C-alpha cells in the first residue's frame, strides 16, 4: 500500500530565507506525486505535480520540487519565503487506477519577520 | 467559476444526530472524492465516487455513507454523530472524465461541529 511521510510537523523560517519541506513516499513503482497548500479555513490548492520525465518540477508561487527515486523523496523548495507563504503544506501520492490519493499529515509553515 | 461547491459552509449538530453534506462539481467532472480533516490528523480518505458508482472507500465505519447523483453532484451522510466526527469535510474532483492522474481540485470544505 502506498504511504506518505512528512517528518516535520511544524517549521519556522524567516522571511527571505530559503525553505525545504520534506516528503518521503512508499510505493513499489513510481507514483504520481503532488504538493498542496492549505491556508487557514480553506480548501487545498495544488502547488505542483510530478508524473514522469524531468525530476525537477516547477509549480506556482515560486515553488519547486525534486523527485529522487533512490531516496523515495519529493521535497518541496522555495529560494526566498514570503510572509504570505505561511500555511500548511501537504504531500500526496497516487498509484493509479482506483487507488485513493494518500496525503501526508502536513507541515505547518510559520514565517517570521 | 469555482470547480467545486460545497454546502453548508458550517454545520452544528449534537451527538446522535445525522449530518448531510453536499458537493457540486463543475461540469465535465465525473469523479468526486470526500476527505475528512480532523484537527491534527491530516486528510483521511473517506469515499470516491465516479460515474455514480462507489469506487473506493476509506477505513471509516458504515455510519459514514454517501451517494452520487446523475448530475455528478454528491452527498455525504454521517449518522449517529459522535464528538470525534467534528472536522472539516473536503470534497474534491478529479480530472476530466477519462483523465486519470490523481490530481485533485478541492472545495472550500464544510466545517462540522458536533456538540
PDB file of C-alpha atoms in Angstrom, chain A residues 29-88:
ATOM      1  CA  UNK A  29       6.792   1.724  -8.647  1.00  0.00           C
ATOM      2  CA  UNK A  30       6.980   5.412  -9.469  1.00  0.00           C
ATOM      3  CA  UNK A  31       3.783   7.037  -8.308  1.00  0.00           C
ATOM      4  CA  UNK A  32       2.257  10.342  -9.197  1.00  0.00           C
ATOM      5  CA  UNK A  33       3.366  12.904  -6.604  1.00  0.00           C
ATOM      6  CA  UNK A  34       1.822  16.189  -5.540  1.00  0.00           C
ATOM      7  CA  UNK A  35       2.247  19.105  -3.180  1.00  0.00           C
ATOM      8  CA  UNK A  36      -0.771  21.041  -1.974  1.00  0.00           C
ATOM      9  CA  UNK A  37      -1.064  24.155   0.177  1.00  0.00           C
ATOM     10  CA  UNK A  38      -3.866  24.991   2.576  1.00  0.00           C
ATOM     11  CA  UNK A  39      -4.416  28.441   4.058  1.00  0.00           C
ATOM     12  CA  UNK A  40      -6.350  28.576   7.348  1.00  0.00           C
ATOM     13  CA  UNK A  41     -10.011  27.642   6.924  1.00  0.00           C
ATOM     14  CA  UNK A  42      -9.594  26.982   3.223  1.00  0.00           C
ATOM     15  CA  UNK A  43      -9.533  24.006   0.911  1.00  0.00           C
ATOM     16  CA  UNK A  44      -6.337  22.688  -0.633  1.00  0.00           C
ATOM     17  CA  UNK A  45      -4.675  24.225  -3.677  1.00  0.00           C
ATOM     18  CA  UNK A  46      -2.338  22.286  -5.937  1.00  0.00           C
ATOM     19  CA  UNK A  47       1.195  23.711  -5.955  1.00  0.00           C
ATOM     20  CA  UNK A  48       2.863  21.262  -8.302  1.00  0.00           C
ATOM     21  CA  UNK A  49       2.835  17.691  -9.542  1.00  0.00           C
ATOM     22  CA  UNK A  50       5.214  15.042 -10.834  1.00  0.00           C
ATOM     23  CA  UNK A  51       4.078  12.383 -13.261  1.00  0.00           C
ATOM     24  CA  UNK A  52       7.237  11.455 -15.164  1.00  0.00           C
ATOM     25  CA  UNK A  53      10.189  12.974 -17.031  1.00  0.00           C
ATOM     26  CA  UNK A  54      12.265  15.797 -15.607  1.00  0.00           C
ATOM     27  CA  UNK A  55      12.732  15.165 -11.906  1.00  0.00           C
ATOM     28  CA  UNK A  56      12.737  18.868 -11.033  1.00  0.00           C
ATOM     29  CA  UNK A  57       9.265  20.312 -11.372  1.00  0.00           C
ATOM     30  CA  UNK A  58       8.205  23.918 -11.134  1.00  0.00           C
ATOM     31  CA  UNK A  59       4.959  24.995  -9.555  1.00  0.00           C
ATOM     32  CA  UNK A  60       3.006  28.090  -8.735  1.00  0.00           C
ATOM     33  CA  UNK A  61       4.090  30.820  -6.318  1.00  0.00           C
ATOM     34  CA  UNK A  62       7.780  30.169  -6.988  1.00  0.00           C
ATOM     35  CA  UNK A  63       7.833  26.655  -5.534  1.00  0.00           C
ATOM     36  CA  UNK A  64       9.718  23.713  -6.978  1.00  0.00           C
ATOM     37  CA  UNK A  65      10.127  20.070  -6.006  1.00  0.00           C
ATOM     38  CA  UNK A  66      12.641  17.398  -6.860  1.00  0.00           C
ATOM     39  CA  UNK A  67      11.793  13.721  -7.277  1.00  0.00           C
ATOM     40  CA  UNK A  68      14.592  11.429  -6.091  1.00  0.00           C
ATOM     41  CA  UNK A  69      13.792   7.810  -6.809  1.00  0.00           C
ATOM     42  CA  UNK A  70      16.791   6.479  -4.869  1.00  0.00           C
ATOM     43  CA  UNK A  71      15.620   8.253  -1.720  1.00  0.00           C
ATOM     44  CA  UNK A  72      11.868   7.870  -2.330  1.00  0.00           C
ATOM     45  CA  UNK A  73      11.603  11.577  -1.722  1.00  0.00           C
ATOM     46  CA  UNK A  74       9.797  14.523  -3.228  1.00  0.00           C
ATOM     47  CA  UNK A  75      10.953  17.572  -1.260  1.00  0.00           C
ATOM     48  CA  UNK A  76       9.420  20.998  -1.788  1.00  0.00           C
ATOM     49  CA  UNK A  77      11.670  24.044  -2.021  1.00  0.00           C
ATOM     50  CA  UNK A  78      11.478  27.797  -2.345  1.00  0.00           C
ATOM     51  CA  UNK A  79      14.546  30.026  -2.536  1.00  0.00           C
ATOM     52  CA  UNK A  80      13.034  33.004  -0.707  1.00  0.00           C
ATOM     53  CA  UNK A  81       9.983  32.724   1.517  1.00  0.00           C
ATOM     54  CA  UNK A  82       7.365  35.467   1.695  1.00  0.00           C
ATOM     55  CA  UNK A  83       5.094  36.114   4.685  1.00  0.00           C
ATOM     56  CA  UNK A  84       2.129  35.057   2.541  1.00  0.00           C
ATOM     57  CA  UNK A  85       3.612  31.541   2.284  1.00  0.00           C
ATOM     58  CA  UNK A  86       2.589  30.837   5.873  1.00  0.00           C
ATOM     59  CA  UNK A  87       0.182  27.918   5.539  1.00  0.00           C
ATOM     60  CA  UNK A  88       0.028  24.148   5.845  1.00  0.00           C
TER      61      UNK A  88
END
